Short mmCIF file of C-alpha atoms and ligand atoms in Angstrom, two decimals:
data_model
loop_
_atom_site.label_atom_id
_atom_site.label_comp_id
_atom_site.label_asym_id
_atom_site.label_seq_id
_atom_site.Cartn_x
_atom_site.Cartn_y
_atom_site.Cartn_z
CA MET A 1 86.85 153.99 -146.86
CA THR A 2 88.81 152.25 -149.59
CA ALA A 3 86.58 149.48 -151.01
CA PRO A 4 83.66 150.50 -153.22
CA LEU A 5 80.28 150.70 -151.51
CA ALA A 6 78.46 147.40 -151.87
CA PRO A 7 75.10 147.33 -153.64
CA GLY A 8 72.35 148.11 -151.14
CA ALA A 9 74.59 150.43 -149.08
CA THR A 10 73.26 153.82 -147.99
CA ILE A 11 74.50 157.22 -149.13
CA GLY A 12 73.68 160.09 -146.78
CA ILE A 13 72.90 163.39 -148.49
CA LEU A 14 72.95 166.71 -146.63
CA GLY A 15 70.39 169.00 -148.23
CA GLY A 16 66.94 168.27 -149.60
CA GLY A 17 66.87 170.19 -152.88
CA GLN A 18 66.63 169.07 -156.49
CA LEU A 19 70.34 168.29 -156.75
CA GLY A 20 70.00 165.75 -153.95
CA ARG A 21 66.83 164.43 -155.53
CA MET A 22 68.51 163.79 -158.88
CA SER A 23 71.55 162.30 -157.11
CA ALA A 24 69.25 159.96 -155.15
CA LEU A 25 67.52 158.87 -158.37
CA ALA A 26 70.93 158.14 -159.94
CA ALA A 27 72.00 156.28 -156.80
CA ALA A 28 68.88 154.13 -156.90
CA ARG A 29 69.69 153.14 -160.46
CA LEU A 30 73.10 151.93 -159.26
CA GLY A 31 71.51 149.88 -156.47
CA TYR A 32 72.10 152.24 -153.53
CA ARG A 33 69.74 153.66 -150.96
CA CYS A 34 69.83 157.33 -149.97
CA HIS A 35 69.10 159.00 -146.64
CA VAL A 36 68.40 162.73 -146.98
CA PHE A 37 69.11 165.04 -144.02
CA ALA A 38 67.52 168.50 -144.27
CA PRO A 39 65.66 170.96 -142.07
CA GLU A 40 62.60 171.21 -144.37
CA ALA A 41 59.86 168.55 -144.51
CA ASP A 42 58.73 167.07 -147.85
CA SER A 43 61.78 168.38 -149.66
CA PRO A 44 62.36 167.28 -153.30
CA GLY A 45 65.17 164.98 -152.15
CA MET A 46 63.14 163.33 -149.41
CA GLN A 47 60.34 162.46 -151.85
CA VAL A 48 62.61 159.98 -153.64
CA ALA A 49 64.90 158.82 -150.81
CA ALA A 50 64.67 155.53 -148.90
CA ALA A 51 64.99 157.38 -145.58
CA HIS A 52 65.14 160.93 -144.30
CA THR A 53 65.85 163.00 -141.23
CA ILE A 54 64.18 166.36 -140.70
CA ALA A 55 66.43 168.25 -138.31
CA ALA A 56 68.55 171.36 -138.03
CA TYR A 57 72.12 171.18 -139.32
CA GLU A 58 73.20 172.09 -135.79
CA ASP A 59 71.37 169.16 -134.14
CA ALA A 60 74.31 167.06 -132.91
CA ALA A 61 72.21 164.10 -131.76
CA ALA A 62 70.36 163.91 -135.09
CA LEU A 63 73.68 164.15 -136.96
CA ALA A 64 75.12 161.27 -134.91
CA ARG A 65 72.09 159.08 -135.66
CA PHE A 66 72.35 160.01 -139.35
CA ALA A 67 76.06 159.12 -139.45
CA ALA A 68 75.30 155.74 -137.84
CA ALA A 69 72.61 155.02 -140.44
CA VAL A 70 74.69 155.71 -143.57
CA ASP A 71 77.86 154.33 -145.18
CA VAL A 72 79.12 157.61 -146.65
CA VAL A 73 78.03 161.26 -146.46
CA THR A 74 77.86 163.81 -149.25
CA PHE A 75 76.18 167.21 -149.62
CA GLU A 76 74.05 168.67 -152.37
CA PHE A 77 74.64 172.35 -151.72
CA GLU A 78 77.66 174.15 -150.37
CA ASN A 79 75.89 176.29 -147.83
CA VAL A 80 75.57 173.38 -145.41
CA PRO A 81 77.43 174.74 -142.35
CA ALA A 82 81.07 173.59 -142.36
CA ALA A 83 80.61 172.73 -138.65
CA THR A 84 77.99 170.14 -139.66
CA LEU A 85 80.40 168.32 -141.94
CA ALA A 86 83.19 168.70 -139.37
CA ALA A 87 80.94 167.02 -136.77
CA LEU A 88 80.19 164.17 -139.19
CA GLU A 89 83.75 163.54 -140.38
CA PRO A 90 84.88 161.52 -137.34
CA LEU A 91 81.70 159.43 -137.56
CA ALA A 92 81.42 158.58 -141.28
CA PRO A 93 83.42 159.07 -144.48
CA CYS A 94 82.51 162.46 -145.97
CA ARG A 95 82.93 162.97 -149.71
CA PRO A 96 83.79 165.71 -150.48
CA GLY A 97 85.34 166.60 -147.12
CA VAL A 98 84.98 169.69 -145.00
CA GLY A 99 88.14 171.28 -146.47
CA VAL A 100 86.49 171.46 -149.90
CA LEU A 101 83.36 172.96 -148.40
CA GLN A 102 85.35 175.64 -146.56
CA VAL A 103 87.13 176.78 -149.74
CA CYS A 104 83.93 176.99 -151.78
CA GLN A 105 81.78 178.65 -149.10
CA ASP A 106 83.94 181.73 -148.96
CA ARG A 107 84.52 183.81 -152.08
CA LEU A 108 87.82 185.14 -150.69
CA ALA A 109 89.17 181.64 -150.04
CA GLU A 110 87.80 180.51 -153.38
CA LYS A 111 89.44 183.29 -155.40
CA ALA A 112 92.80 182.71 -153.68
CA PHE A 113 92.43 178.97 -154.29
CA LEU A 114 91.61 179.41 -157.99
CA ALA A 115 94.71 181.51 -158.49
CA ARG A 116 96.83 178.86 -156.69
CA ALA A 117 95.29 176.16 -158.89
CA GLY A 118 96.45 178.07 -161.99
CA VAL A 119 93.07 179.54 -163.01
CA PRO A 120 93.33 183.28 -163.81
CA VAL A 121 90.77 185.44 -162.00
CA ALA A 122 89.73 189.11 -162.27
CA PRO A 123 91.48 191.50 -159.83
CA TRP A 124 89.80 191.39 -156.42
CA ARG A 125 90.19 192.81 -152.91
CA ALA A 126 88.75 191.90 -149.53
CA VAL A 127 86.60 194.72 -148.10
CA HIS A 128 86.31 194.93 -144.31
CA ASP A 129 84.86 198.42 -143.87
CA GLU A 130 83.71 201.47 -145.84
CA ALA A 131 87.16 203.02 -145.92
CA GLY A 132 88.46 199.70 -147.24
CA LEU A 133 85.86 199.80 -150.00
CA ALA A 134 87.00 203.25 -151.11
CA ALA A 135 90.62 202.07 -151.10
CA ALA A 136 89.75 198.92 -153.06
CA VAL A 137 87.83 200.95 -155.65
CA GLY A 138 90.87 203.23 -155.90
CA GLU A 139 93.02 200.21 -156.82
CA ILE A 140 90.60 198.24 -158.99
CA GLY A 141 88.64 201.10 -160.56
CA LEU A 142 85.01 201.27 -161.70
CA PRO A 143 82.85 199.59 -162.79
CA ALA A 144 83.27 196.83 -160.22
CA VAL A 145 81.12 194.23 -158.49
CA LEU A 146 80.75 194.17 -154.71
CA LYS A 147 79.67 190.78 -153.31
CA THR A 148 79.09 189.11 -150.01
CA THR A 149 81.74 186.46 -149.41
CA ARG A 150 79.20 183.93 -148.11
CA MET A 151 75.74 182.62 -148.95
CA GLY A 152 75.46 184.44 -152.28
CA TYR A 153 73.75 182.64 -155.13
CA ASP A 154 71.79 183.47 -158.27
CA GLY A 155 73.03 187.06 -158.11
CA ARG A 156 71.82 187.64 -154.55
CA GLY A 157 74.23 189.44 -152.29
CA GLN A 158 75.92 191.53 -154.95
CA ALA A 159 75.87 195.03 -156.42
CA VAL A 160 77.43 196.55 -159.51
CA LEU A 161 79.25 199.78 -158.69
CA ARG A 162 79.34 202.22 -161.61
CA THR A 163 80.06 205.58 -159.95
CA THR A 164 81.44 206.57 -156.54
CA ALA A 165 77.86 207.46 -155.51
CA ASP A 166 77.06 203.72 -155.61
CA LEU A 167 79.61 202.79 -152.93
CA ALA A 168 77.88 203.81 -149.69
CA PRO A 169 74.40 202.40 -150.48
CA ALA A 170 75.87 199.12 -151.74
CA TYR A 171 78.04 198.76 -148.65
CA ALA A 172 75.07 199.51 -146.39
CA ARG A 173 72.86 196.96 -148.16
CA LEU A 174 75.21 193.98 -148.34
CA SER A 175 75.79 191.71 -145.39
CA PRO A 176 77.13 189.56 -143.85
CA ARG A 177 80.57 191.13 -144.09
CA PRO A 178 83.41 191.01 -145.00
CA LEU A 179 82.70 191.65 -148.67
CA ILE A 180 84.74 191.13 -151.81
CA LEU A 181 85.23 193.71 -154.56
CA GLU A 182 85.87 192.30 -158.03
CA ALA A 183 86.75 194.15 -161.22
CA PHE A 184 83.79 194.14 -163.61
CA VAL A 185 84.55 191.57 -166.30
CA PRO A 186 83.42 192.59 -169.82
CA PHE A 187 82.70 189.00 -170.77
CA VAL A 188 81.29 187.89 -174.13
CA ALA A 189 80.07 184.56 -172.75
CA GLU A 190 79.79 182.63 -169.51
CA VAL A 191 80.82 178.98 -169.62
CA SER A 192 81.18 176.14 -167.17
CA ALA A 193 82.84 172.78 -167.11
CA ILE A 194 81.86 169.89 -164.87
CA ALA A 195 84.58 167.60 -163.59
CA ALA A 196 84.17 164.38 -161.62
CA ARG A 197 87.09 163.00 -159.61
CA GLY A 198 86.96 159.46 -158.31
CA ALA A 199 88.26 158.04 -155.04
CA ASP A 200 91.25 156.68 -157.03
CA GLY A 201 92.07 160.16 -158.40
CA SER A 202 90.74 159.47 -161.89
CA LEU A 203 89.05 162.34 -163.72
CA ALA A 204 86.04 162.54 -166.05
CA VAL A 205 85.30 166.01 -167.44
CA TYR A 206 82.19 166.83 -169.47
CA ASP A 207 82.16 169.13 -172.48
CA THR A 208 82.24 172.83 -171.72
CA VAL A 209 78.84 174.49 -171.87
CA GLU A 210 77.70 178.05 -172.41
CA ASN A 211 75.28 179.56 -169.90
CA ARG A 212 72.74 182.35 -170.31
CA HIS A 213 71.08 183.96 -167.31
CA ARG A 214 67.76 185.75 -166.92
CA ASP A 215 67.15 187.88 -163.84
CA HIS A 216 70.44 186.47 -162.46
CA ILE A 217 69.11 182.89 -162.63
CA LEU A 218 70.44 180.35 -165.11
CA ASP A 219 67.98 180.20 -168.01
CA LEU A 220 69.68 178.22 -170.78
CA SER A 221 72.78 176.04 -171.14
CA PHE A 222 74.13 175.15 -174.56
CA ALA A 223 76.13 171.94 -174.81
CA PRO A 224 78.65 172.27 -176.29
CA ALA A 225 79.60 175.93 -175.75
CA ARG A 226 79.86 177.91 -178.97
CA VAL A 227 83.34 179.22 -178.19
CA PRO A 228 86.65 178.52 -179.95
CA ALA A 229 87.83 174.94 -179.43
CA PRO A 230 91.01 175.93 -177.51
CA THR A 231 88.87 178.00 -175.09
CA ALA A 232 86.49 175.10 -174.49
CA ALA A 233 89.43 172.72 -173.99
CA LEU A 234 91.11 175.08 -171.54
CA ALA A 235 87.91 175.40 -169.46
CA ARG A 236 87.78 171.61 -169.15
CA ARG A 237 91.44 171.46 -168.24
CA HIS A 238 90.98 174.10 -165.55
CA ALA A 239 88.00 172.19 -164.08
CA GLY A 240 90.10 169.03 -163.83
CA GLU A 241 93.01 170.94 -162.29
CA VAL A 242 90.73 172.50 -159.67
CA ALA A 243 89.26 169.08 -158.79
CA GLU A 244 92.80 167.73 -158.37
CA ALA A 245 94.02 170.71 -156.37
CA LEU A 246 91.02 170.35 -154.04
CA GLY A 247 91.60 166.60 -153.66
CA LEU A 248 87.91 166.35 -154.53
CA ILE A 249 86.01 163.08 -154.42
CA GLY A 250 82.78 163.97 -156.18
CA VAL A 251 81.71 166.41 -158.85
CA LEU A 252 82.34 170.12 -159.26
CA ALA A 253 81.35 172.85 -161.66
CA LEU A 254 83.84 175.56 -162.53
CA GLU A 255 82.18 178.73 -163.85
CA LEU A 256 84.30 180.94 -166.06
CA PHE A 257 83.98 184.19 -167.99
CA VAL A 258 85.11 184.29 -171.63
CA LEU A 259 86.64 187.56 -172.84
CA ALA A 260 86.51 188.79 -176.43
CA ASP A 261 90.00 187.41 -177.18
CA GLY A 262 89.05 183.96 -175.82
CA THR A 263 90.82 184.45 -172.46
CA LEU A 264 89.14 182.70 -169.53
CA LEU A 265 88.73 184.09 -166.01
CA GLY A 266 87.50 181.84 -163.19
CA ASN A 267 84.40 183.01 -161.32
CA GLU A 268 83.10 180.32 -159.00
CA ILE A 269 83.52 176.69 -157.96
CA ALA A 270 80.44 174.66 -156.98
CA PRO A 271 81.69 171.44 -155.33
CA ARG A 272 78.61 169.40 -156.26
CA PRO A 273 76.43 168.64 -159.28
CA HIS A 274 75.42 171.95 -160.85
CA ASN A 275 72.47 173.38 -162.76
CA SER A 276 74.69 173.89 -165.81
CA GLY A 277 75.27 170.11 -165.87
CA HIS A 278 71.63 169.03 -166.08
CA TRP A 279 71.99 168.48 -169.84
CA THR A 280 74.17 165.45 -169.04
CA MET A 281 71.06 163.60 -167.84
CA ASP A 282 69.88 163.10 -171.40
CA ALA A 283 72.81 163.90 -173.70
CA CYS A 284 75.40 161.59 -172.10
CA LEU A 285 75.44 157.93 -171.14
CA ALA A 286 76.13 158.84 -167.51
CA SER A 287 74.83 162.07 -165.96
CA GLN A 288 76.71 164.34 -163.57
CA PHE A 289 74.55 162.84 -160.80
CA GLU A 290 75.63 159.31 -161.65
CA GLN A 291 79.28 160.45 -161.74
CA HIS A 292 78.82 162.05 -158.33
CA VAL A 293 77.36 158.83 -156.92
CA ARG A 294 80.10 156.76 -158.56
CA ALA A 295 82.81 158.99 -157.07
CA VAL A 296 81.28 159.07 -153.60
CA ALA A 297 80.70 155.30 -153.66
CA GLY A 298 84.26 154.58 -154.80
CA LEU A 299 83.14 153.11 -158.13
CA PRO A 300 84.98 153.68 -161.41
CA LEU A 301 83.85 156.86 -163.18
CA ALA A 302 81.81 156.60 -166.37
CA ASP A 303 82.65 157.89 -169.84
CA PRO A 304 81.51 161.56 -169.89
CA SER A 305 81.24 161.87 -173.65
CA ARG A 306 78.23 163.53 -175.23
CA HIS A 307 76.06 161.58 -177.68
CA HIS A 308 73.84 164.55 -178.60
CA ASP A 309 74.07 168.32 -178.59
CA ALA A 310 71.66 169.74 -176.03
CA VAL A 311 69.96 172.93 -174.94
CA MET A 312 68.88 172.93 -171.30
CA LYS A 313 66.03 175.26 -170.33
CA ASN A 314 65.31 175.95 -166.66
CA LEU A 315 61.66 176.05 -165.63
CA VAL A 316 61.54 178.93 -163.17
CA GLY A 317 58.45 180.03 -161.24
CA PRO A 318 54.88 180.03 -162.62
CA GLU A 319 56.03 181.00 -166.14
CA GLY A 320 58.36 178.03 -166.22
CA LEU A 321 55.60 175.70 -165.09
CA ALA A 322 53.31 177.06 -167.81
CA LEU A 323 55.73 175.59 -170.39
CA TRP A 324 55.29 172.06 -169.03
CA PRO A 325 52.41 170.77 -171.20
CA GLY A 326 54.08 172.04 -174.36
CA LEU A 327 57.41 170.51 -173.38
CA LEU A 328 55.78 167.11 -172.82
CA ALA A 329 54.41 167.25 -176.36
CA THR A 330 57.66 168.39 -178.05
CA PRO A 331 59.66 165.69 -179.88
CA GLY A 332 63.29 165.45 -178.77
CA MET A 333 62.51 167.13 -175.45
CA ALA A 334 63.32 165.46 -172.11
CA PRO A 335 61.43 167.28 -169.34
CA HIS A 336 62.15 166.98 -165.59
CA LEU A 337 60.18 168.31 -162.60
CA TYR A 338 61.45 168.49 -159.02
CA GLY A 339 58.27 167.93 -157.00
CA LYS A 340 58.24 171.36 -155.35
CA ALA A 341 54.91 172.24 -153.79
CA ALA A 342 54.76 175.98 -154.49
CA ALA A 343 55.53 177.56 -157.88
CA ARG A 344 56.89 180.77 -156.36
CA PRO A 345 58.45 183.32 -158.73
CA GLY A 346 62.19 182.81 -159.07
CA ARG A 347 62.07 179.22 -157.84
CA LYS A 348 63.66 176.50 -159.96
CA LEU A 349 60.89 173.95 -160.49
CA GLY A 350 62.34 171.79 -163.23
CA HIS A 351 64.22 171.82 -166.49
CA ALA A 352 63.96 170.41 -169.99
CA ASN A 353 66.72 169.11 -172.24
CA ARG A 354 66.19 169.50 -175.95
CA LEU A 355 68.39 166.99 -177.76
CA LEU A 356 69.83 167.80 -181.18
CA PRO A 357 72.07 165.77 -183.46
CA LEU A 358 75.78 166.05 -182.64
CA GLY A 359 77.33 169.07 -184.32
CA SER A 360 74.10 170.99 -184.88
CA LEU A 361 74.59 173.71 -182.26
CA ALA A 362 77.83 175.04 -183.74
CA GLY A 363 77.07 178.06 -185.84
CA MET A 364 73.40 178.32 -184.85
CA ALA A 365 72.80 182.03 -184.46
CA ASP A 366 69.75 181.69 -182.26
CA ALA A 367 69.94 178.21 -180.88
CA ALA A 368 67.31 178.85 -178.23
CA ALA A 369 64.67 179.55 -180.86
CA LEU A 370 65.83 176.74 -183.11
CA ALA A 371 65.70 174.30 -180.23
CA GLY A 372 62.02 175.12 -179.77
CA LEU A 373 62.49 176.72 -176.38
P1 AMP B 1 78.07 184.88 -159.13
O1 AMP B 1 77.08 184.79 -158.02
O2 AMP B 1 79.44 185.28 -158.70
O3 AMP B 1 78.08 183.64 -160.00
O4 AMP B 1 77.54 186.03 -160.10
C1 AMP B 1 76.29 185.96 -160.72
C2 AMP B 1 76.36 186.60 -162.10
O5 AMP B 1 76.73 187.98 -161.99
C3 AMP B 1 77.41 185.98 -163.00
O6 AMP B 1 76.93 184.83 -163.64
C4 AMP B 1 77.70 187.14 -163.95
O7 AMP B 1 76.69 187.21 -164.94
C5 AMP B 1 77.59 188.35 -163.06
N1 AMP B 1 78.91 188.69 -162.50
C6 AMP B 1 79.44 188.18 -161.37
N2 AMP B 1 80.68 188.66 -161.15
C7 AMP B 1 80.94 189.51 -162.17
C8 AMP B 1 82.06 190.32 -162.52
N3 AMP B 1 83.17 190.39 -161.74
N4 AMP B 1 81.98 191.04 -163.67
C9 AMP B 1 80.89 191.00 -164.44
N5 AMP B 1 79.79 190.27 -164.16
C10 AMP B 1 79.81 189.53 -163.05
#
């Protein structure tokens, strides 16, 4: 696929979650239709898409019909089976392609890739059995973090090892294996940078943001990150370099740890729009979702510059939902809900972006409170 997608063309999205929903809304604004493919009925993405398929990712006949009905395929979460994208690739252009998915689905491949792309990472070892865990701890030391290599998100599938007594129970609990052992990083902040890369290789990278988690789930993002300017610039540069090294067509988030001396260590790549980029929906002319659609459709990328400072608050579970009426009534607040039926604890139901004049976040000691969140 070389020419840009014509207005009215259809973008196929694998996955029915909120990231696909917000991508479909951005696509509609640019004149495209979306067809969401997911196993769950009435998913947030399907509610706003022109067409949908409810089928298993392994359903070859459904995948073939989906490929015939769309002009390009993308995915909204990286745990879509690689075999699904591999089955689609001969039938329709897939952006990003299966190679990108394979790197980002496997923490071992991802860590090796980050290092090759020039992003420093904490020491790590692959762990194939219990003896291997003991050996890896011997080399890396404690504390350390033991993680599953696949399907981990929001802190699931990982354990912090503080003493040797923690090794056996953590190994017994975590599966599927193999696992990865990482040195514990004494970070002072977690940041991320979102990069879009177009079909022509052009790059658009948003400002680096600072992320705060609660119960392992992203709670707040501050845009821009309150870190030294060279650190913020380096995070953006790394995100662009990773997008180039992956040959990405689409959007990715690069999550990084910031050490006390400003050094950055890469943690994870998400090869899709990311929760830490939701602030771009209201604080930039073009959101990460629009950039993703532009890239996938072969359109020129948009200017990623920020016209406001922003604090993004995730609305998680029933307590998050309880904030909704107040958020609607708060000046300068842009609230978003994802249309999920059940407000289960720990579930991301929406978010709100509090906009602030440019330059106001820098130096704010407690920006969350000042932003009225
Ligand atoms: P992850 O699923 O790898 O993004 O990890 C979830 C969260 O666990 C991160 O956002 C960090 O807060 C924490 N974490 C992950 N890996 C490490 C590490 N090697 N050292 C310290 N904290 C970590």
